[in-house]
Coordinates of C-alpha atoms in Angstrom, one line a residue:
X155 CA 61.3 -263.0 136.0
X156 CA 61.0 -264.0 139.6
X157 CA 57.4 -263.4 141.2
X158 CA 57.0 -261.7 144.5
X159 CA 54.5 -263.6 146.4
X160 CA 52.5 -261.6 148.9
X161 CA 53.0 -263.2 152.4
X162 CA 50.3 -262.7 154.7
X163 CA 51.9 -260.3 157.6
X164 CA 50.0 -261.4 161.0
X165 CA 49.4 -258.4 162.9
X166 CA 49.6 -257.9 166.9
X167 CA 45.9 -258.9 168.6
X168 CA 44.2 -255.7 169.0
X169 CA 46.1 -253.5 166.5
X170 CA 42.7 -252.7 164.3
X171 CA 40.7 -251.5 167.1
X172 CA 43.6 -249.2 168.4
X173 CA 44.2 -248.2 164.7
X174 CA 40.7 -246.9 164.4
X175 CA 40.6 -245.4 168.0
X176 CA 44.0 -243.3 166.6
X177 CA 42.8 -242.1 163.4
X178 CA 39.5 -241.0 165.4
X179 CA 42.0 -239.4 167.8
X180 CA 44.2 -237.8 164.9
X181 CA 40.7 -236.8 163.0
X182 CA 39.7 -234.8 166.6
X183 CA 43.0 -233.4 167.1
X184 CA 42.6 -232.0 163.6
X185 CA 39.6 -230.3 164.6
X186 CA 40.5 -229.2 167.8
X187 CA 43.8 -227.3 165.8
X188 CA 41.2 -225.8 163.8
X189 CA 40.0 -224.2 166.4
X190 CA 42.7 -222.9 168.2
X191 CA 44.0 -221.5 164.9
X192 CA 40.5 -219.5 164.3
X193 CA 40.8 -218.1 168.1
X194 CA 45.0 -217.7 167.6
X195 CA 43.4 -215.4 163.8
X196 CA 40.5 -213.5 165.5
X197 CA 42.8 -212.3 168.7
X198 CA 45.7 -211.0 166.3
X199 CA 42.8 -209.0 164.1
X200 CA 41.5 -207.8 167.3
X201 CA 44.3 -206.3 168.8
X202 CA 45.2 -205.3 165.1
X203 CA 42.1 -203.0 165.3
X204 CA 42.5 -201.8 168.4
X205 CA 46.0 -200.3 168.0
X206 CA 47.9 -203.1 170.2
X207 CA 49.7 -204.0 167.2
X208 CA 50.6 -201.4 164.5
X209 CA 51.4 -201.3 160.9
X210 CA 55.3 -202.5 161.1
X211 CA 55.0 -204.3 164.6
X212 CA 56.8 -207.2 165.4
X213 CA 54.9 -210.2 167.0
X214 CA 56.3 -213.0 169.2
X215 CA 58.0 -216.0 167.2
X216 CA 55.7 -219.5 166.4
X217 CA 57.4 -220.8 169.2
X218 CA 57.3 -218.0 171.7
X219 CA 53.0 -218.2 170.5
X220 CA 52.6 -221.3 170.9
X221 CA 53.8 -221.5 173.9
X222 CA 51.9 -218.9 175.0
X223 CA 48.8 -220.4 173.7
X224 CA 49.5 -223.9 174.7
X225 CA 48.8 -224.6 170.7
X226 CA 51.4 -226.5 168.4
X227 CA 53.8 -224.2 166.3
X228 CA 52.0 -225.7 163.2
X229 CA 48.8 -224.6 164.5
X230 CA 50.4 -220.6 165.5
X231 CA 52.4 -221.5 161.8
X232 CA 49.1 -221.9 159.9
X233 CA 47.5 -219.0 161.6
X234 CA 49.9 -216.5 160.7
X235 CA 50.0 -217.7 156.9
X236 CA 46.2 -217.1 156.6
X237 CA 46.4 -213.4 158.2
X238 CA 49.4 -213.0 156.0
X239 CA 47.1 -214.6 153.4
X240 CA 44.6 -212.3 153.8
X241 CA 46.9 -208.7 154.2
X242 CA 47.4 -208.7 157.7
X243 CA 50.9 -209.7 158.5
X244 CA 54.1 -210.3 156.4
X245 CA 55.8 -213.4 157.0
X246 CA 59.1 -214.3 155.7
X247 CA 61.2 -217.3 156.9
X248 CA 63.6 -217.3 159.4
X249 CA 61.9 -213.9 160.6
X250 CA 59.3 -212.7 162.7
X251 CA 56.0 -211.9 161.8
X252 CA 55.5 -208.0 161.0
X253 CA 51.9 -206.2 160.5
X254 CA 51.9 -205.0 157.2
X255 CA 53.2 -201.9 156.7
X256 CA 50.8 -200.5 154.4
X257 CA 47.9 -201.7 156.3
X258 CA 44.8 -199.1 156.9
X259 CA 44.2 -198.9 160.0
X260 CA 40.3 -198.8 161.0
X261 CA 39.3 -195.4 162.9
X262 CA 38.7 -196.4 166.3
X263 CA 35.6 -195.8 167.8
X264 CA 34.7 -194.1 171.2
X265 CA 34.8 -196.3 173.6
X266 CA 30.9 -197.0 175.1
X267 CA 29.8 -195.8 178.6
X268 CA 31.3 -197.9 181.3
X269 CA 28.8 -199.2 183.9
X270 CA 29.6 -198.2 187.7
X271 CA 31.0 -201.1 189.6
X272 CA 29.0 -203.0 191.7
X273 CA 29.8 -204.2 195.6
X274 CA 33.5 -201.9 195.7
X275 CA 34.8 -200.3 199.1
X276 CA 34.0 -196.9 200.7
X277 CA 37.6 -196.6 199.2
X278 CA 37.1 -197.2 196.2
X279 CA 33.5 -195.2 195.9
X280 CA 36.1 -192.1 197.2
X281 CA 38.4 -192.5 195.2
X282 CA 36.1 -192.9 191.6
X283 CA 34.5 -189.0 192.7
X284 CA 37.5 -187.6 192.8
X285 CA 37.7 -185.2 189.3
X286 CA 40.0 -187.1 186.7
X287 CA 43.3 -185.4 185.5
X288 CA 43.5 -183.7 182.6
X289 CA 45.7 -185.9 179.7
X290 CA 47.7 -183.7 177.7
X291 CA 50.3 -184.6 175.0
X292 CA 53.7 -182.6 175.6
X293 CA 53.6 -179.2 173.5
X294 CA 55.9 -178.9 170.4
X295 CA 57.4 -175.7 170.9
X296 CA 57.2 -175.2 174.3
X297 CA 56.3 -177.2 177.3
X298 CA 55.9 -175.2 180.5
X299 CA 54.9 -178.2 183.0
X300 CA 56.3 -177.9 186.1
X301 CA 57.5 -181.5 187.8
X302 CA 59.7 -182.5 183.8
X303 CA 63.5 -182.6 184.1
X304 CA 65.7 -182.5 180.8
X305 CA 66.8 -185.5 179.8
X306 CA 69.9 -184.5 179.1
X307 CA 70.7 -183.3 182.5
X308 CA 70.7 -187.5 183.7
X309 CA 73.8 -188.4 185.0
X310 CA 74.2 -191.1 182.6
X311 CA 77.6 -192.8 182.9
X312 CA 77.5 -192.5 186.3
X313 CA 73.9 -194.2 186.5
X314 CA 75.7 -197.1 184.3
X315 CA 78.6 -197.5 186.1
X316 CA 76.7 -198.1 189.5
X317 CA 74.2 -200.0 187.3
X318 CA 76.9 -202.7 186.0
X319 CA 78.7 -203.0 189.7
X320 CA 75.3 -203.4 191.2
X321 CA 74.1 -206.5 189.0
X322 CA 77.9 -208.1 189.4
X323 CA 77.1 -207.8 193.1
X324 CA 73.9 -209.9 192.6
X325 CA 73.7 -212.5 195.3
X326 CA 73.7 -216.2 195.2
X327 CA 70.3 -216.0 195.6
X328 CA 67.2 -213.7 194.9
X329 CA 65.2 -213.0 198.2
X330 CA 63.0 -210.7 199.3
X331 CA 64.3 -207.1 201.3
X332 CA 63.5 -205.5 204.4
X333 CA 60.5 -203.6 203.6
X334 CA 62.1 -199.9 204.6
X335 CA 64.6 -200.6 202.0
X336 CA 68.0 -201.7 201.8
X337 CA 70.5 -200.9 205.1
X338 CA 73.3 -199.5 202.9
X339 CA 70.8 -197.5 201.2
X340 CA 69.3 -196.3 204.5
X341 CA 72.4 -195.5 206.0
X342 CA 74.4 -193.9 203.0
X343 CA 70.4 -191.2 203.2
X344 CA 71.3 -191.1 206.6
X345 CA 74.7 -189.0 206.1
X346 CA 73.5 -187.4 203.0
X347 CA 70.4 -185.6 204.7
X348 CA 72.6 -184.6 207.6
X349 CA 74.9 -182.9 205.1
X350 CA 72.9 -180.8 203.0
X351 CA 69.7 -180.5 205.2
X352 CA 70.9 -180.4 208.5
X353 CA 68.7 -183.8 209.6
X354 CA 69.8 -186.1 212.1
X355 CA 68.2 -189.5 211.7
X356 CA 69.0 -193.0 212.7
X357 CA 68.7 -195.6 209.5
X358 CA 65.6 -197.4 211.1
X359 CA 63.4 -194.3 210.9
X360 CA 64.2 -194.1 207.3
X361 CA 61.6 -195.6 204.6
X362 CA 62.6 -196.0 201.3
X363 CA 59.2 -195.9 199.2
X364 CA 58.3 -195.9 195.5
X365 CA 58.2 -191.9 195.0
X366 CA 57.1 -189.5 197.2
X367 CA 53.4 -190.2 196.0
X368 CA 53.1 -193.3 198.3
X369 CA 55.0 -191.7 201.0
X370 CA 51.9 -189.3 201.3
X371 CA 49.8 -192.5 200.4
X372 CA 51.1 -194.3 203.5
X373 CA 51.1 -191.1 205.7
X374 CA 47.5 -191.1 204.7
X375 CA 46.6 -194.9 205.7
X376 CA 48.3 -195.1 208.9
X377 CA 47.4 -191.3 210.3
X378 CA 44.0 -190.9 209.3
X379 CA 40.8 -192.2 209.9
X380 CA 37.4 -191.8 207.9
X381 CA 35.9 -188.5 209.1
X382 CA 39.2 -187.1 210.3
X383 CA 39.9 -183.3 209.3
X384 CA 43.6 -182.9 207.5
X385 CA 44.8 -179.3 207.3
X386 CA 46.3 -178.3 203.7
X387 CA 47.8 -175.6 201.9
X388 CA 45.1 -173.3 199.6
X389 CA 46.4 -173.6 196.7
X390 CA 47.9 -176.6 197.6
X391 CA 49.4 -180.0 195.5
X392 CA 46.6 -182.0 194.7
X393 CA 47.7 -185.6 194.8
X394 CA 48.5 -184.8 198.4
X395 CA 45.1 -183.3 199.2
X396 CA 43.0 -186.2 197.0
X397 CA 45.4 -189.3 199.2
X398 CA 44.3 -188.0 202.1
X399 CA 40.5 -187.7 200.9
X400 CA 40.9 -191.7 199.5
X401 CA 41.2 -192.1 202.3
X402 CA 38.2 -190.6 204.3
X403 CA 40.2 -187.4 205.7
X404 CA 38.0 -184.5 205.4
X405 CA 40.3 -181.5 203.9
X406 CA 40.6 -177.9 205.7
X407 CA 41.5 -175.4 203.3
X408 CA 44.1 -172.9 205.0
X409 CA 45.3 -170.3 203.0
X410 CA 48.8 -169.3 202.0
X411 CA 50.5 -165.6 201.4
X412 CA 54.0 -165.0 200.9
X413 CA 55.5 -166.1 203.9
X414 CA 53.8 -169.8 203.2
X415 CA 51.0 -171.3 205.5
X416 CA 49.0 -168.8 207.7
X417 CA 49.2 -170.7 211.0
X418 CA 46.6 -168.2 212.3
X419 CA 44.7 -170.4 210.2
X420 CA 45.3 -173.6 211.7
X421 CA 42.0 -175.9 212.5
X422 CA 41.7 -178.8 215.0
X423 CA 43.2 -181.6 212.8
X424 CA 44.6 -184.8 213.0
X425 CA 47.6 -183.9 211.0
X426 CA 48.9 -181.1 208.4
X427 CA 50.8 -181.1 205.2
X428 CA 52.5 -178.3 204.2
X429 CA 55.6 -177.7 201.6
X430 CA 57.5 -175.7 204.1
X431 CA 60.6 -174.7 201.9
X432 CA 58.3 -174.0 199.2
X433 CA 55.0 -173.6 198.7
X434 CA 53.7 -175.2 196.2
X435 CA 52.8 -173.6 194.1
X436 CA 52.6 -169.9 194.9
X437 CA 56.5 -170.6 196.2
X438 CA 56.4 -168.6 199.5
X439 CA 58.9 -169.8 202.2
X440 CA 57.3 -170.6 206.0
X441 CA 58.9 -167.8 208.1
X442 CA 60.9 -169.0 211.1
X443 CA 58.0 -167.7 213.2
X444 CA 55.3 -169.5 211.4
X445 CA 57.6 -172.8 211.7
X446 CA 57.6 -172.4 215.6
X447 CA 53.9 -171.6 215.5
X448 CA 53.4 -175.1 213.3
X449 CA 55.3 -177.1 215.6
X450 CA 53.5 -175.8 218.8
X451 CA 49.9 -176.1 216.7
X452 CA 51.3 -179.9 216.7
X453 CA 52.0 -180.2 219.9
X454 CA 49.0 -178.7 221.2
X455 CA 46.3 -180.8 219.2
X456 CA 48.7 -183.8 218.8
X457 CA 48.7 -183.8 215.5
X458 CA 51.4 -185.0 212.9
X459 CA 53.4 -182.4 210.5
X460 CA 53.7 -184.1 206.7
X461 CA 56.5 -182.2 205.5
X462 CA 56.5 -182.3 202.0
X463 CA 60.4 -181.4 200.6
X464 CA 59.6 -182.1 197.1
X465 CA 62.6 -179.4 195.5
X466 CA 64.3 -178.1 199.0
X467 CA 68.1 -179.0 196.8
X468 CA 67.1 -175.5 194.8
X469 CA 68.0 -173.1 196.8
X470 CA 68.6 -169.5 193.8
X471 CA 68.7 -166.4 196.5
X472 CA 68.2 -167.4 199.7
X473 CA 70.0 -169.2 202.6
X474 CA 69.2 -173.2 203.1
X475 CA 66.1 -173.5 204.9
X476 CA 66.4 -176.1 208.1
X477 CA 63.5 -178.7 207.4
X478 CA 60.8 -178.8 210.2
X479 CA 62.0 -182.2 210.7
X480 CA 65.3 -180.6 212.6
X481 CA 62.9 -179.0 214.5
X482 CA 60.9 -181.9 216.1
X483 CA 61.4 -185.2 214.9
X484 CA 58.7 -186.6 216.7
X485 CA 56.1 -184.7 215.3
X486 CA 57.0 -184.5 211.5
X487 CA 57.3 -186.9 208.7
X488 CA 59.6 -185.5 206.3
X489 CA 59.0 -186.9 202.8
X490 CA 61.8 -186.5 200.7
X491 CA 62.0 -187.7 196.3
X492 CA 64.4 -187.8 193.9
X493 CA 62.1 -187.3 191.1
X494 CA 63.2 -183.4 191.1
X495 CA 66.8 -184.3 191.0
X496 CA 67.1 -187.5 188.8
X497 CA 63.9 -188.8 187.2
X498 CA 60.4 -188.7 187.8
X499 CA 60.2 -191.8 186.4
X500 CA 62.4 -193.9 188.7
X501 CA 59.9 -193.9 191.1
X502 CA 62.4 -193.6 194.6
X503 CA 61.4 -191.7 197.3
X504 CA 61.6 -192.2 201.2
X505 CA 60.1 -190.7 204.2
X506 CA 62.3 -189.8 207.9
X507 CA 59.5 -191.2 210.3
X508 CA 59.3 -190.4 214.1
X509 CA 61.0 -193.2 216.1
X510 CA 57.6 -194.2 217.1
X511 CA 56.2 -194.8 214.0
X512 CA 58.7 -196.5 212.4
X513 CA 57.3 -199.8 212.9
X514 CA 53.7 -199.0 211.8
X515 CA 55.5 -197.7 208.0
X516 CA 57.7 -200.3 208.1
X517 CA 54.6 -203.0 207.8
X518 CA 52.3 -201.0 206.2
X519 CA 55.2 -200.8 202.9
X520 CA 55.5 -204.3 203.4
X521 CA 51.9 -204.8 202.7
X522 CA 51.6 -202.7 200.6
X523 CA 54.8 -203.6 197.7
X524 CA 57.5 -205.4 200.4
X525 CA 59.8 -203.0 199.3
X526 CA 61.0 -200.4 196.8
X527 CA 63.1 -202.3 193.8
X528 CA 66.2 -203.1 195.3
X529 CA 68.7 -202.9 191.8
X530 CA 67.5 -199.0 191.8
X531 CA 68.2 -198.9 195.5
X532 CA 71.7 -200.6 195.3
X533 CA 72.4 -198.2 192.4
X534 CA 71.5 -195.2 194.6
X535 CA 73.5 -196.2 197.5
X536 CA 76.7 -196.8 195.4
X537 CA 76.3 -193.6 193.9
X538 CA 75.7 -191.3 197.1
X539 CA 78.4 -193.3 198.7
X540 CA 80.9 -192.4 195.8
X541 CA 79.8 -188.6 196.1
X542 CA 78.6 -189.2 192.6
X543 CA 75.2 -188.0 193.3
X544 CA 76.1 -184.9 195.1
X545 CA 77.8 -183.9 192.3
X546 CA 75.0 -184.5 190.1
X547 CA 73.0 -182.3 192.5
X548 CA 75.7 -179.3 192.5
X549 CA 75.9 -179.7 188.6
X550 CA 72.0 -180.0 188.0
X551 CA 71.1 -177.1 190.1
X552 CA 73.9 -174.8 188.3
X553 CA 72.3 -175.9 185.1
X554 CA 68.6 -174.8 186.6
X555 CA 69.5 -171.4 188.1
X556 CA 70.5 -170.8 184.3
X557 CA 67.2 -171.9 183.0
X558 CA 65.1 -169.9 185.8
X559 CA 67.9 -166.6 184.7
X560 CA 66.8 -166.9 181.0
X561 CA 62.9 -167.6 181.9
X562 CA 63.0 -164.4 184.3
X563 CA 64.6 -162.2 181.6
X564 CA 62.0 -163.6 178.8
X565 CA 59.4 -162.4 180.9
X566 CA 60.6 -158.9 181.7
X567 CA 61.7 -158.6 178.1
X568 CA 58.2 -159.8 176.4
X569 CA 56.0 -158.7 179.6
X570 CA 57.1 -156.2 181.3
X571 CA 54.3 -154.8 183.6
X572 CA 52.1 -157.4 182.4
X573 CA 53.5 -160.1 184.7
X574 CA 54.0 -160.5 188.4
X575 CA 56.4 -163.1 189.0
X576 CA 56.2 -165.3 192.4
X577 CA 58.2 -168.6 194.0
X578 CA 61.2 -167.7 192.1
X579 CA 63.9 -167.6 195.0
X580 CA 63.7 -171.5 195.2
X581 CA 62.4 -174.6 193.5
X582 CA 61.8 -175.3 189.7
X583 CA 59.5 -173.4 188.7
X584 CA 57.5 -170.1 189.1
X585 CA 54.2 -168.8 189.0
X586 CA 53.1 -165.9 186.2
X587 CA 50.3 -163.8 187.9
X588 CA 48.9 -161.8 184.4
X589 CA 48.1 -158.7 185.1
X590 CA 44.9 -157.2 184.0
X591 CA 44.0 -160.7 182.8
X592 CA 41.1 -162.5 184.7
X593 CA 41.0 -166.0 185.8
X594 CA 37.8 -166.6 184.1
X595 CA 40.2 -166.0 180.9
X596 CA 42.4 -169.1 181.7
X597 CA 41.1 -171.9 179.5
X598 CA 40.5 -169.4 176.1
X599 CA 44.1 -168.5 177.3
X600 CA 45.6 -172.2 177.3
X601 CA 43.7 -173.2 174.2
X602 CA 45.1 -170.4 171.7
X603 CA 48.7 -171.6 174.0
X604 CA 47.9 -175.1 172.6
X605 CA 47.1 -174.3 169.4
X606 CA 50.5 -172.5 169.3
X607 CA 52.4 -174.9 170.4
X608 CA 53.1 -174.1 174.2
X609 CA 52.0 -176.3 177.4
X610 CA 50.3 -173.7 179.8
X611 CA 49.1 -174.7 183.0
X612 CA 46.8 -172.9 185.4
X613 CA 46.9 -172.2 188.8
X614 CA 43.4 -171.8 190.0
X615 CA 42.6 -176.1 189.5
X616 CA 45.1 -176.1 192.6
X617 CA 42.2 -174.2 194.9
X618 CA 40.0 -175.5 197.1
X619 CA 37.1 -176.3 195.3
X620 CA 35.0 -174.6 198.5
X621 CA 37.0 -171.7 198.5
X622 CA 37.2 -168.8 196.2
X623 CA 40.0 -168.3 193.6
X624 CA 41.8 -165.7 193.0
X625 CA 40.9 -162.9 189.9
X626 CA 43.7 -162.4 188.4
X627 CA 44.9 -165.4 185.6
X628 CA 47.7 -167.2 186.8
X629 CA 49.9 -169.8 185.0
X630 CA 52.9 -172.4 186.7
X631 CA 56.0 -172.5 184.9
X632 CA 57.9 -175.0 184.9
X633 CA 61.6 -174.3 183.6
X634 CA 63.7 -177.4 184.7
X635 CA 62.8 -179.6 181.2
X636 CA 63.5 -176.8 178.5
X637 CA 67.1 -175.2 177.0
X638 CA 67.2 -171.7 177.1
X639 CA 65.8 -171.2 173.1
X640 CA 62.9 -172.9 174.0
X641 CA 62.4 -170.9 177.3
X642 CA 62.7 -168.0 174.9
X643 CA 60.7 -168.8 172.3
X644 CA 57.9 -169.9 174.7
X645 CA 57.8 -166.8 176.5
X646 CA 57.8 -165.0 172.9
X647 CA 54.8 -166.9 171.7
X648 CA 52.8 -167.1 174.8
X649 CA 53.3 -162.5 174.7
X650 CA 51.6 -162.9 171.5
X651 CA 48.7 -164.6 172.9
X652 CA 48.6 -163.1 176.0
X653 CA 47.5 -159.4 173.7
X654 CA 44.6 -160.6 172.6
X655 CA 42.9 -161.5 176.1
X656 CA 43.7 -158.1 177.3

């Protein structure tokens, strides 16, 4: 048997101290996993807890966490087998990890007091006192909130089709816009507001914003100063009134009647905002007399008009209604959305400015976003330039004069002399005076509604708070997001209701 001799092995000069400095390095690096691990464990509990991960939740892969984190995948690895370890998660391989399905959730607590901020703006200090909305969740049986469009009623195949062409289109490369929006956009607005609503327009006075909301928002930067009076419609839409207050305009209440804003009424003021073709929400419509009464108000005091054309493609009994804008261009900014005609939740909008304003919106949207997304925008273009969306339009308000037919009828029918109906020639919804019902009755009203399973919503929040409301309970009712058996069955369930508060 041959022996094996052990040779001695000479090593390279230095290798035992760099040995020792690397297991002391390995022996840190250990720890410092550790760590990490414990923090990567408490932050999935946490968010486990507080309902940013539920029972059957998928969370990001090792790799996608550790990247994340900056940690190794072993470490994110290690950290997922002790919360599986421990009932947390479910891990199997080649899969995600998933919280446990059959994990008990911990009741979640009130959330403490927050503390007032310290060292914020005038704006901000204006903003925080304005009263917070109410959240409500959408009714089962039926919602009545005005503003919802049916889902079903998007013009889905279209929307694709102009979707996939506009992404094929995608430039060689991804650049910043021109902060009033995109010029084929602009310009295919330009001919569709000439046809329908009679405006004529170059495409530089047109600003495409992110829904009529910061339309108003930039009407209210650029026109007012702190301290400046606004004049408003009472009862009048309130994100309008509360952009203008952000922003340090004092409000002036004028009140409305049938034939829209009482220009009798009309204070000094550095502009006014009014909903000429209809009021919201009472839904009169601004008599031709009270228009050129506006217009010379305007020109008298210099101040700007804010037209506000939030639903002017609804048009039920009555003739189109020129926009003010038609009337004087200089004076008015017309704010126009598409929110009532395709989705509140695209968020496109866009304002006709006068000529010599243009440049002042222009910078101030740049400042503000640069410009409105420009895939939505390219999508839009394509599809007013096609006809596609004009179509849409005729189709969509067919489908709405239906709605407000069946809501009408399910009000006589149930109702009868109970009910004054008002706003109904135009628009997309109505307003429900109910008679012999006082306003103090509202909120008993809409809490027997929501225990029932209807959305009711009032009318007397949309007063001036200094001004006195009116006595008779009021509801808005929305019609443009229900079929007709819902509109029916709403109106049946909300007659029950309404018998015991009279």
């Amino acid at each position: 048997m041959t022996k094996l001799l052990a040779l001695p092995v000479k090593m390279p000069e230095g290798w035992l101290a760099e040995n020792i400095q690397s297991r002391r390095i390995s022996v840190v690096q250990l720890q410092q996993d550790d760590g990490v691990a414990r923090r990567i464990i408490a932050a999935i509990k946490q968010q486990i807890h507080s309902g940013g991960y539920r029972p059957g939740d998928r969370l990001p892969s090792t790799r996608a966490f550790a990247a994340e984190w900056g940690a190794s995948r072993t470490t994110v690895t290690a950290a997922y087998g002790q919360l599986a370890a421990e009932g947390y998660l479910i891990v199997r391989h080649g899969a995600r990890a998933i919280v446990a399905p059959g994990l008990e959730m911990p009741s979640v607590e009130a959330p403490a007091a927050v503390a007032q901020p310290r060292n914020v703006s005038a704006f901000a200090r204006r903003l925080l006192a304005l009263p917070a909305p109410a959240e409500q969740q959408p009714a089962r049986v039926a919602d009545f909130r005005y503003g919802d469009l049916s889902g079903a009623d998007f013009p889905v195949l279209a929307w694709r089709r102009a979707s996939n062409k506009a992404i094929l289109r995608r430039g060689a490369r991804l650049r910043y816009g021109d902060p009033r929006g995109s010029a084929v956009l602009r310009n295919a607005l330009q001919g569709y507001l000439w046809r329908p609503r009679g405006i004529g327009c170059t495409p530089d006075r047109i600003v495409v914003v992110n829904g009529s909301q910061q339309g108003l928002d930039l009407c209210a930067r650029l026109l007012l100063d702190p301290g400046d009076s606004f004049a408003i419609e009472n009862p009048g839409y309130l994100l309008a009134r509360n952009a203008f207050v952000a922003a340090g305009g004092i409000a002036v209440p004028v009140p409305v009647d049938g034939d829209g804003l009482r220009t009798d009424a009309l204070p000094p003021a550095r502009l006014a905002y009014v909903t000429p073709s209809h009021q919201f929400p009472i839904g009169g419509v601004l008599s031709a007399t009270r228009r050129r009464s506006l217009l010379a108000w305007a020109k008298a005091t210099g101040a700007y008009i804010v037209e506000d054309d939030y639903d002017g493609e609804y048009r039920h009994d009555i003739s189109p209604i020129p926009p003010l804008q038609t009337l004087d261009a200089d004076a008015v900014i017309y704010v126009g959305t598409l929110s009532k005609t395709l989705s509140p939740t695209l968020r496109l909008g866009y304002l006709v400015v006068p000529a010599s304003l243009a440049r002042a919106f222009a910078e101030a949207k740049r400042l503000t976003d640069r410009h409105a997304p420009m895939l939505e925008q390219d999508v839009l273009a394509d599809l007013l330039a096609s006809g596609a969306y004009e179509r849409h339009v005729r189709s969509i308000r067919r489908k709405n004069a239906e709605r407000r037919a069946v809501l009408l009828q399910a009000l006589t029918d149930h109702l009868r002399a109970g009910v004054t109906v008002a706003g109904a020639d135009t628009g997309l919804h109505v307003v429900a005076w109910m008679n012999g019902i006082d306003s103090a009755g509202e909120p008993a009203i809409m809490a027997d509604a929501r225990a029932a399973g209807i959305g009711l919503y009032p009318v007397s929040p949309l007063y001036d708070p200094t001004e006195p409301r009116p006595e008779t309970a009021g509801f808005i009712m929305g019609y443009a997001g229900l079929d007709a058996e819902a509109l029916r069955r709403g109106v049946a369930v909300l007659a029950d209701i309404l018998t015991k508060h009279r």
